[in-house]
Short mmCIF file of C-alpha atoms and ligand atoms in Angstrom, two decimals:
data_model
loop_
_atom_site.label_atom_id
_atom_site.label_comp_id
_atom_site.label_asym_id
_atom_site.label_seq_id
_atom_site.Cartn_x
_atom_site.Cartn_y
_atom_site.Cartn_z
CA UNK A 636 52.33 3.09 -5.09
CA UNK A 637 49.02 3.32 -3.21
CA UNK A 638 45.97 4.37 -5.24
CA UNK A 639 44.15 7.44 -3.87
CA UNK A 640 40.40 7.24 -3.16
CA UNK A 641 38.07 10.18 -2.59
CA UNK A 642 34.54 10.61 -1.24
CA UNK A 643 31.68 11.02 -3.72
CA UNK A 644 30.94 14.22 -1.77
CA UNK A 645 34.49 15.52 -1.81
CA UNK A 646 35.38 19.08 -2.55
CA UNK A 647 38.78 20.04 -3.96
CA UNK A 648 40.36 20.38 -0.53
CA UNK A 649 39.12 17.03 0.82
CA UNK A 650 42.01 14.70 1.50
CA UNK A 651 42.25 11.46 -0.41
CA UNK A 652 42.80 8.17 1.40
CA UNK A 653 44.41 4.89 0.43
CA UNK A 654 42.34 1.83 -0.47
CA UNK A 655 43.04 0.28 2.94
CA UNK A 656 41.75 3.35 4.76
CA UNK A 657 38.65 3.52 2.52
CA UNK A 658 38.01 -0.16 3.20
CA UNK A 659 38.30 0.14 6.98
CA UNK A 660 36.17 3.30 7.09
CA UNK A 661 33.39 2.06 4.79
CA UNK A 662 31.62 5.40 4.65
CA UNK A 663 33.64 8.62 4.26
CA UNK A 664 33.46 11.08 7.19
CA UNK A 665 31.35 13.46 5.07
CA UNK A 666 28.79 10.67 4.52
CA UNK A 667 29.92 9.97 0.94
CA UNK A 668 31.09 6.73 -0.66
CA UNK A 669 34.63 6.05 -1.76
CA UNK A 670 35.62 6.06 -5.45
CA UNK A 671 39.12 6.21 -6.92
CA UNK A 672 40.36 9.73 -7.51
CA UNK A 673 41.34 8.77 -11.05
CA UNK A 674 39.98 5.66 -12.74
CA UNK A 675 42.76 3.19 -13.52
CA UNK A 676 43.27 2.23 -17.18
CA UNK A 677 43.65 -1.51 -17.48
CA UNK A 678 44.65 -3.43 -20.59
CA UNK A 679 42.07 -6.19 -20.53
CA UNK A 680 43.50 -7.93 -23.59
CA UNK A 681 46.45 -8.81 -21.35
CA UNK A 682 44.26 -9.67 -18.37
CA UNK A 683 42.33 -12.14 -20.54
CA UNK A 684 45.52 -14.15 -20.93
CA UNK A 685 45.15 -15.16 -17.29
CA UNK A 686 43.75 -18.66 -16.99
CA UNK A 687 41.70 -18.46 -13.83
CA UNK A 688 39.62 -15.92 -11.96
CA UNK A 689 42.27 -15.46 -9.24
CA UNK A 690 44.99 -14.93 -11.91
CA UNK A 691 42.95 -12.21 -13.56
CA UNK A 692 41.93 -10.72 -10.20
CA UNK A 693 45.56 -10.25 -9.08
CA UNK A 694 46.32 -8.28 -12.23
CA UNK A 695 43.13 -6.20 -12.10
CA UNK A 696 43.53 -5.38 -8.39
CA UNK A 697 47.09 -4.18 -9.02
CA UNK A 698 45.49 -1.34 -11.01
CA UNK A 699 42.91 -0.55 -8.33
CA UNK A 700 44.94 -1.04 -5.14
CA UNK A 701 48.52 -0.62 -6.28
CA UNK A 702 51.13 -2.18 -4.03
CA UNK A 703 49.36 -1.29 -0.78
CA UNK A 704 48.77 -5.03 -0.61
CA UNK A 705 52.01 -6.76 -1.59
CA UNK A 706 51.83 -9.05 -4.63
CA UNK A 707 52.35 -12.29 -2.66
CA UNK A 708 49.76 -11.28 -0.05
CA UNK A 709 47.30 -10.28 -2.75
CA UNK A 710 47.78 -13.61 -4.46
CA UNK A 711 47.21 -15.52 -1.22
CA UNK A 712 44.10 -13.48 -0.37
CA UNK A 713 42.55 -13.76 -3.80
CA UNK A 714 43.22 -17.51 -4.18
CA UNK A 715 41.72 -18.17 -0.78
CA UNK A 716 38.67 -15.93 -1.30
CA UNK A 717 37.77 -16.71 -4.91
CA UNK A 718 38.10 -20.47 -4.70
CA UNK A 719 34.79 -21.44 -6.34
CA UNK A 720 33.72 -21.51 -10.00
CA UNK A 721 31.49 -19.09 -11.95
CA UNK A 722 30.20 -21.16 -14.90
CA UNK A 723 28.89 -19.43 -18.02
CA UNK A 724 25.96 -21.55 -19.19
CA UNK A 725 24.31 -21.06 -22.62
CA UNK A 726 20.54 -20.93 -22.11
CA UNK A 727 19.93 -22.47 -25.54
CA UNK A 728 22.84 -24.90 -26.02
CA UNK A 729 21.68 -25.93 -29.48
CA UNK A 730 21.23 -22.32 -30.62
CA UNK A 731 18.10 -20.87 -32.17
CA UNK A 732 14.91 -19.78 -30.44
CA UNK A 733 14.35 -16.76 -28.23
CA UNK A 734 17.27 -17.55 -25.94
CA UNK A 735 20.01 -17.97 -28.54
CA UNK A 736 23.14 -16.02 -27.74
CA UNK A 737 21.95 -15.68 -24.13
CA UNK A 738 24.13 -16.97 -21.32
CA UNK A 739 23.61 -17.34 -17.61
CA UNK A 740 26.62 -16.49 -15.47
CA UNK A 741 26.15 -18.55 -12.31
CA UNK A 742 27.46 -16.58 -9.35
CA UNK A 743 26.01 -18.85 -6.68
CA UNK A 744 28.66 -21.54 -6.31
CA UNK A 745 30.22 -19.98 -3.21
CA UNK A 746 29.56 -21.20 0.33
CA UNK A 747 26.32 -19.26 0.91
CA UNK A 748 24.91 -19.63 -2.63
CA UNK A 749 24.65 -16.00 -3.68
CA UNK A 750 26.91 -13.65 -5.63
CA UNK A 751 27.59 -11.81 -2.37
CA UNK A 752 30.21 -14.46 -1.52
CA UNK A 753 32.60 -12.86 -4.06
CA UNK A 754 32.59 -9.49 -2.32
CA UNK A 755 32.23 -10.64 1.28
CA UNK A 756 34.99 -13.28 1.17
CA UNK A 757 37.53 -11.00 -0.48
CA UNK A 758 36.68 -7.99 1.65
CA UNK A 759 37.01 -10.06 4.85
CA UNK A 760 40.55 -11.09 3.93
CA UNK A 761 41.58 -7.58 2.94
CA UNK A 762 40.19 -6.28 6.21
CA UNK A 763 42.04 -8.93 8.19
CA UNK A 764 45.23 -7.96 6.35
CA UNK A 765 44.96 -4.22 7.06
CA UNK A 766 43.90 -4.76 10.70
CA UNK A 767 46.87 -7.04 11.22
CA UNK A 768 49.24 -4.41 9.84
CA UNK A 769 47.75 -1.79 12.13
CA UNK A 770 47.54 -4.07 15.14
CA UNK A 771 43.82 -3.28 15.43
CA UNK A 772 40.61 -5.28 15.85
CA UNK A 773 37.12 -4.76 14.46
CA UNK A 774 33.58 -5.85 15.12
CA UNK A 775 31.40 -6.04 12.03
CA UNK A 776 27.79 -5.19 12.85
CA UNK A 777 25.30 -6.10 10.11
CA UNK A 778 21.53 -5.83 9.96
CA UNK A 779 20.32 -8.29 7.38
CA UNK A 780 17.13 -9.46 5.77
CA UNK A 781 18.70 -12.09 3.60
CA UNK A 782 21.80 -12.92 1.60
CA UNK A 783 24.16 -10.25 2.95
CA UNK A 784 24.07 -11.66 6.46
CA UNK A 785 25.04 -15.20 5.57
CA UNK A 786 27.68 -14.11 3.05
CA UNK A 787 29.26 -11.78 5.63
CA UNK A 788 29.00 -14.33 8.46
CA UNK A 789 30.62 -17.01 6.35
CA UNK A 790 33.15 -14.72 4.66
CA UNK A 791 34.41 -13.16 7.90
CA UNK A 792 34.18 -16.25 10.13
CA UNK A 793 37.51 -17.33 11.53
CA UNK A 794 39.31 -14.11 10.56
CA UNK A 795 41.58 -13.26 13.43
CA UNK A 796 40.98 -9.70 14.68
CA UNK A 797 37.40 -9.62 13.42
CA UNK A 798 34.15 -10.51 15.18
CA UNK A 799 30.77 -10.43 13.47
CA UNK A 800 27.43 -9.56 15.08
CA UNK A 801 24.41 -10.23 12.85
CA UNK A 802 20.96 -8.79 13.46
CA UNK A 803 18.00 -10.34 11.70
CA UNK A 804 14.25 -9.91 12.16
CA UNK A 805 12.32 -12.72 13.87
CA UNK A 806 9.93 -14.56 11.52
CA UNK A 807 10.85 -12.33 8.58
CA UNK A 808 13.51 -14.43 6.85
CA UNK A 809 12.89 -17.70 5.02
CA UNK A 810 13.69 -21.02 6.79
CA UNK A 811 16.71 -21.63 4.53
CA UNK A 812 17.97 -18.10 5.12
CA UNK A 813 17.58 -18.50 8.90
CA UNK A 814 19.49 -21.80 8.86
CA UNK A 815 22.33 -20.06 7.03
CA UNK A 816 22.31 -17.12 9.44
CA UNK A 817 22.42 -19.06 12.69
CA UNK A 818 24.89 -21.76 11.64
CA UNK A 819 27.60 -21.88 14.32
CA UNK A 820 30.75 -20.16 13.03
CA UNK A 821 33.88 -19.03 14.88
CA UNK A 822 33.74 -15.34 15.80
CA UNK A 823 30.13 -14.90 14.66
CA UNK A 824 27.14 -14.12 16.90
CA UNK A 825 23.66 -14.14 15.33
CA UNK A 826 20.96 -12.14 17.14
CA UNK A 827 17.29 -12.71 16.41
CA UNK A 828 15.55 -9.38 16.95
CA UNK A 829 11.91 -9.27 18.08
CA UNK A 830 10.97 -6.72 15.43
CA UNK A 831 11.20 -6.13 11.69
CA UNK A 832 14.10 -5.34 9.39
CA UNK A 833 13.74 -1.61 9.97
CA UNK A 834 14.19 -2.21 13.73
CA UNK A 835 17.39 -4.14 13.01
CA UNK A 836 18.70 -1.33 10.84
CA UNK A 837 17.71 1.30 13.37
CA UNK A 838 19.52 -0.31 16.29
CA UNK A 839 22.60 -0.97 14.12
CA UNK A 840 22.69 2.71 13.09
CA UNK A 841 22.21 3.79 16.72
CA UNK A 842 25.05 1.55 17.84
CA UNK A 843 27.48 3.19 15.39
CA UNK A 844 27.01 6.59 17.04
CA UNK A 845 26.38 5.40 20.64
CA UNK A 846 29.05 6.58 23.10
CA UNK A 847 29.00 3.23 24.94
CA UNK A 848 30.31 1.51 21.81
CA UNK A 849 32.86 4.15 20.78
CA UNK A 850 35.74 1.85 21.70
CA UNK A 851 34.21 -1.28 20.23
CA UNK A 852 35.86 -0.86 16.80
CA UNK A 853 32.52 -1.11 15.03
CA UNK A 854 32.60 -1.45 11.29
CA UNK A 855 30.13 -2.40 8.61
CA UNK A 856 30.33 -4.69 5.62
CA UNK A 857 27.46 -3.60 3.42
CA UNK A 858 27.72 -2.85 -0.27
CA UNK A 859 28.64 0.79 0.22
CA UNK A 860 32.12 -0.57 1.03
CA UNK A 861 34.54 -0.28 -1.87
CA UNK A 862 36.10 -3.53 -0.66
CA UNK A 863 32.96 -5.41 -1.61
CA UNK A 864 32.65 -3.76 -5.01
CA UNK A 865 36.10 -4.39 -6.47
CA UNK A 866 35.81 -8.21 -6.32
CA UNK A 867 32.44 -7.88 -8.08
CA UNK A 868 34.23 -6.60 -11.17
CA UNK A 869 35.90 -9.93 -11.64
CA UNK A 870 33.06 -12.09 -12.90
CA UNK A 871 32.27 -9.50 -15.59
CA UNK A 872 35.90 -9.75 -16.62
CA UNK A 873 35.76 -13.54 -16.57
CA UNK A 874 32.61 -13.67 -18.73
CA UNK A 875 33.96 -11.13 -21.22
CA UNK A 876 37.17 -13.15 -21.51
CA UNK A 877 35.14 -16.21 -22.49
CA UNK A 878 33.08 -14.40 -25.14
CA UNK A 879 35.86 -12.87 -27.18
CA UNK A 880 33.97 -12.59 -30.50
CA UNK A 881 31.72 -9.69 -29.60
CA UNK A 882 31.33 -7.35 -26.63
CA UNK A 883 28.56 -8.73 -24.44
CA UNK A 884 25.63 -7.07 -22.77
CA UNK A 885 25.28 -7.79 -19.06
CA UNK A 886 21.88 -8.10 -17.40
CA UNK A 887 22.04 -7.53 -13.63
CA UNK A 888 19.21 -8.27 -11.15
CA UNK A 889 19.54 -5.16 -9.00
CA UNK A 890 18.61 -3.72 -5.63
CA UNK A 891 21.28 -1.60 -3.98
CA UNK A 892 23.07 -1.36 -7.37
CA UNK A 893 26.31 -2.75 -5.91
CA UNK A 894 26.52 -5.60 -8.38
CA UNK A 895 25.86 -3.27 -11.33
CA UNK A 896 28.41 -0.75 -10.02
CA UNK A 897 31.05 -3.51 -10.01
CA UNK A 898 30.42 -4.03 -13.73
CA UNK A 899 30.44 -0.31 -14.43
CA UNK A 900 33.76 0.10 -12.60
CA UNK A 901 35.27 -2.70 -14.69
CA UNK A 902 33.98 -1.04 -17.87
CA UNK A 903 35.23 2.42 -16.90
CA UNK A 904 38.69 0.98 -16.37
CA UNK A 905 38.66 -0.48 -19.89
CA UNK A 906 36.58 -3.69 -19.97
CA UNK A 907 34.84 -3.76 -23.36
CA UNK A 908 31.07 -4.28 -22.96
CA UNK A 909 28.08 -3.45 -25.17
CA UNK A 910 26.13 -2.16 -22.17
CA UNK A 911 24.19 -3.14 -19.06
CA UNK A 912 20.55 -3.93 -18.33
CA UNK A 913 19.56 -3.22 -14.73
CA UNK A 914 16.67 -5.57 -13.93
CA UNK A 915 14.60 -4.35 -11.00
CA UNK A 916 11.51 -5.64 -9.25
CA UNK A 917 8.72 -3.27 -8.11
CA UNK A 918 11.40 -1.19 -6.39
CA UNK A 919 12.12 0.71 -9.60
CA UNK A 920 13.73 4.00 -8.60
CA UNK A 921 16.62 3.50 -11.02
CA UNK A 922 14.49 2.71 -14.07
CA UNK A 923 12.41 5.83 -13.35
CA UNK A 924 15.61 7.86 -13.11
CA UNK A 925 16.97 6.54 -16.41
CA UNK A 926 13.69 7.10 -18.24
CA UNK A 927 14.01 10.75 -17.34
CA UNK A 928 11.10 10.87 -14.94
CA UNK A 929 11.52 13.13 -12.00
CA UNK A 930 12.47 10.22 -9.81
CA UNK A 931 12.78 10.22 -6.06
CA UNK A 932 13.63 7.42 -3.68
CA UNK A 933 10.51 5.54 -2.64
CA UNK A 934 9.54 3.40 0.35
CA UNK A 935 10.58 -0.22 -0.02
CA UNK A 936 8.01 -2.62 -1.48
CA UNK A 937 8.11 -6.32 -0.51
CA UNK A 938 8.45 -8.72 -3.43
CA UNK A 939 9.35 -12.34 -4.22
CA UNK A 940 12.93 -11.22 -4.99
CA UNK A 941 13.42 -9.84 -1.48
CA UNK A 942 17.18 -9.26 -1.72
CA UNK A 943 16.34 -6.63 -4.35
CA UNK A 944 13.76 -4.85 -2.20
CA UNK A 945 15.52 -1.52 -1.92
CA UNK A 946 13.66 1.76 -2.31
CA UNK A 947 16.74 3.96 -1.96
CA UNK A 948 19.73 2.19 -3.57
CA UNK A 949 22.87 3.28 -1.75
CA UNK A 950 25.23 2.79 -4.69
CA UNK A 951 23.26 5.24 -6.82
CA UNK A 952 25.39 8.02 -5.34
CA UNK A 953 28.49 6.20 -6.54
CA UNK A 954 27.12 5.71 -10.07
CA UNK A 955 26.28 9.40 -10.19
CA UNK A 956 29.81 10.32 -9.20
CA UNK A 957 31.13 8.19 -12.07
CA UNK A 958 28.66 9.02 -14.87
CA UNK A 959 26.30 11.89 -15.61
CA UNK A 960 22.72 11.03 -16.58
CA UNK A 961 23.24 11.07 -20.40
CA UNK A 962 26.29 8.81 -20.06
CA UNK A 963 24.32 6.49 -17.77
CA UNK A 964 21.47 6.41 -20.27
CA UNK A 965 23.84 5.45 -23.08
CA UNK A 966 25.44 2.64 -21.08
CA UNK A 967 22.55 1.24 -19.02
CA UNK A 968 18.96 0.20 -19.81
CA UNK A 969 16.61 -0.59 -16.95
CA UNK A 970 13.46 -2.66 -16.66
CA UNK A 971 10.91 -3.10 -13.90
CA UNK A 972 9.62 -6.66 -13.54
CA UNK A 973 6.70 -7.22 -11.14
CA UNK A 974 6.19 -10.47 -9.18
CA UNK A 975 3.66 -11.89 -11.63
CA UNK A 976 6.11 -11.48 -14.51
CA UNK A 977 8.94 -12.88 -12.39
CA UNK A 978 6.97 -16.10 -11.85
CA UNK A 979 6.04 -16.15 -15.55
CA UNK A 980 9.72 -15.72 -16.39
CA UNK A 981 10.70 -18.69 -14.17
CA UNK A 982 8.10 -20.76 -16.02
CA UNK A 983 8.97 -19.51 -19.51
CA UNK A 984 12.68 -20.11 -19.07
CA UNK A 985 12.14 -23.54 -17.55
CA UNK A 986 9.71 -24.65 -20.27
CA UNK A 987 11.93 -23.44 -23.11
CA UNK A 988 15.31 -24.51 -21.77
CA UNK A 989 14.95 -26.64 -18.60
CA UNK A 990 16.87 -24.00 -16.65
CA UNK A 991 15.69 -23.38 -13.07
CA UNK A 992 16.15 -19.72 -12.13
CA UNK A 993 15.64 -18.43 -8.60
CA UNK A 994 13.21 -15.49 -8.21
CA UNK A 995 16.06 -12.93 -8.33
CA UNK A 996 17.82 -14.40 -11.33
CA UNK A 997 14.48 -14.77 -13.18
CA UNK A 998 13.96 -11.01 -13.22
CA UNK A 999 16.93 -10.86 -15.62
CA UNK A 1000 15.68 -13.01 -18.54
CA UNK A 1001 12.37 -11.13 -18.50
CA UNK A 1002 14.23 -7.82 -18.78
CA UNK A 1003 16.35 -9.31 -21.59
CA UNK A 1004 13.26 -10.59 -23.41
CA UNK A 1005 11.67 -7.14 -23.32
CA UNK A 1006 14.82 -5.35 -24.42
CA UNK A 1007 15.42 -7.85 -27.23
CA UNK A 1008 11.81 -7.31 -28.39
CA UNK A 1009 12.51 -3.57 -28.56
CA UNK A 1010 15.44 -4.38 -30.83
CA UNK A 1011 17.79 -2.86 -28.30
CA UNK A 1012 20.06 -5.80 -27.51
CA UNK A 1013 22.07 -7.35 -30.31
CA UNK A 1014 24.82 -9.90 -29.84
CA UNK A 1015 25.58 -11.95 -26.75
CA UNK A 1016 23.79 -11.24 -23.50
CA UNK A 1017 25.11 -12.46 -20.15
CA UNK A 1018 22.36 -12.65 -17.52
CA UNK A 1019 23.83 -12.80 -14.02
CA UNK A 1020 22.37 -15.57 -11.83
CA UNK A 1021 22.62 -14.05 -8.37
CA UNK A 1022 21.31 -16.85 -6.14
CA UNK A 1023 20.89 -20.62 -6.22
CA UNK A 1024 17.23 -21.68 -6.64
CA UNK A 1025 17.53 -23.97 -3.59
CA UNK A 1026 17.68 -20.85 -1.40
CA UNK A 1027 14.04 -20.18 -2.36
CA UNK A 1028 12.35 -23.61 -2.49
CA UNK A 1029 8.88 -22.24 -1.66
CA UNK A 1030 8.84 -19.81 -4.58
CA UNK A 1031 10.35 -22.30 -7.00
CA UNK A 1032 7.76 -24.87 -5.94
CA UNK A 1033 4.91 -22.41 -6.40
CA UNK A 1034 6.14 -21.50 -9.90
CA UNK A 1035 7.36 -24.84 -11.24
CA UNK A 1036 5.61 -27.44 -9.08
CA UNK A 1037 8.79 -29.06 -7.83
CA UNK A 1038 11.52 -28.21 -5.35
CA UNK A 1039 15.00 -27.52 -6.67
CA UNK A 1040 17.79 -29.91 -5.68
CA UNK A 1041 19.80 -28.56 -2.78
CA UNK A 1042 23.56 -28.63 -3.26
CA UNK A 1043 25.54 -30.56 -0.63
CA UNK A 1044 26.91 -27.44 1.01
CA UNK A 1045 23.39 -26.20 1.71
CA UNK A 1046 22.28 -29.54 3.15
CA UNK A 1047 25.44 -29.57 5.29
CA UNK A 1048 24.49 -26.28 6.94
CA UNK A 1049 21.59 -27.99 8.70
CA UNK A 1050 23.96 -30.40 10.42
CA UNK A 1051 26.64 -27.96 11.49
CA UNK A 1052 25.03 -26.82 14.79
CA UNK A 1053 23.54 -23.42 15.49
CA UNK A 1054 23.98 -20.50 17.86
CA UNK A 1055 21.52 -17.66 18.18
CA UNK A 1056 20.34 -15.36 20.96
CA UNK A 1057 17.04 -13.50 21.07
CA UNK A 1058 17.02 -9.77 21.85
CA UNK A 1059 14.47 -6.96 22.08
CA UNK A 1060 14.74 -4.23 19.43
CA UNK A 1061 16.78 -1.74 21.45
CA UNK A 1062 20.37 -0.62 21.14
CA UNK A 1063 20.89 -1.35 24.87
CA UNK A 1064 20.26 -5.03 24.17
CA UNK A 1065 23.42 -5.07 22.04
CA UNK A 1066 25.68 -4.10 24.93
CA UNK A 1067 26.71 -7.61 26.05
CA UNK A 1068 27.64 -8.53 22.49
CA UNK A 1069 29.55 -5.40 21.52
CA UNK A 1070 31.43 -4.60 24.72
CA UNK A 1071 33.56 -7.63 25.46
C1 PLP B 2583 21.86 -8.67 -2.98
C2 PLP B 2583 21.19 -9.41 -4.08
C3 PLP B 2583 20.76 -8.77 -5.27
C4 PLP B 2583 20.90 -7.29 -5.47
O1 PLP B 2583 22.23 -6.88 -5.61
P1 PLP B 2583 22.62 -5.35 -5.40
O2 PLP B 2583 24.09 -5.30 -5.43
O3 PLP B 2583 22.04 -4.94 -4.08
O4 PLP B 2583 22.00 -4.58 -6.54
C5 PLP B 2583 20.20 -9.55 -6.27
N1 PLP B 2583 20.02 -10.87 -6.11
C6 PLP B 2583 20.42 -11.51 -4.99
C7 PLP B 2583 20.19 -12.97 -4.88
C8 PLP B 2583 21.02 -10.81 -3.94
O5 PLP B 2583 21.40 -11.47 -2.83
#
């Protein structure tokens, strides 16, 4: 049986679509985001018997996708996509002190060193599968200021039937990020745009509605896509399975709220959790909303944790379709951590435990510290580590006075050859890359 999905903006007479259709469309025709029509109920006690992340993922996805992807295909896709570890590291291995019962869930052991590898790699393979069945092709167009671009480029590279065109702003991404974006990969074209991130986003949006590109099979791979969210449930499941004594809290460094929504989806389908802490930087729309202030989306503010610089989080609409405000307030706490406190958090955690947190991850422990001080968080807390510190050597150096060790796969990127073209910030400049 296929599982029906609906738009967050659906009315009673809106048709539902299958998971595959929702995945290929990304955004619903009415501008809404896809959610399942009825939340699946999953018996996580049984799921926890699975040994590995792919084992558990196959069983969980059966509840969310049904048999629209056959069991052997699902197993092949999941094993291929989720082929890297997600270690759960106790911050205070000897117990005691302010970080006792606090764990870091390292989500940066994939090829591009951020948690986005989970969603991008799995989504790419699902997309390849559904395109193959339909005999269609797609071009993924992404405007990126950071981790999304490299995760999508790497995750989709080499997929038959899919090409990727990446737009990134000249001189506005870090040297490590640029290396990751322009690394030569089959089927991927990086374009360096003479403009800022907003220019990149503007020309991408224009391309999606431009008549010249109507036949180009354009598609997007950002975190509004349900295909990126479902895989993000799995590391919450994995962590909960390893902490069987007590339901954990999860602390999630957040921007577009896609990571958090993955955890909420897992919980709403039965995963036992104590609650979530959404840790934001200065872009604090969601914490204002939860505190009951009359919150509106705000212009984006630049911070040290730039992958969380989102003034108008797109997955908020999805959270609202799943939970009303009182239910959200019961399940989720939010904190706003400014740059100064992020740096202080990197230093505090390092001095107390020797753990090196990147500037995104570090927002989490500070939010945990504040919530623990309020007496709000009892029992185990899992703080998600969303990026490897070696992606942000300048910030780590400024905070801790040394540069983090770069893992081999990051060092290897520098030697793999590069391809990039420069374009002016106009939709016309995309023509040679989108119309083959
Ligand atoms: C994308 C990203 C985030 C924010 O995740 P959302 O799903 O947008 O809330 C946090 N940290 C890092 C390192 C990221 O790349």
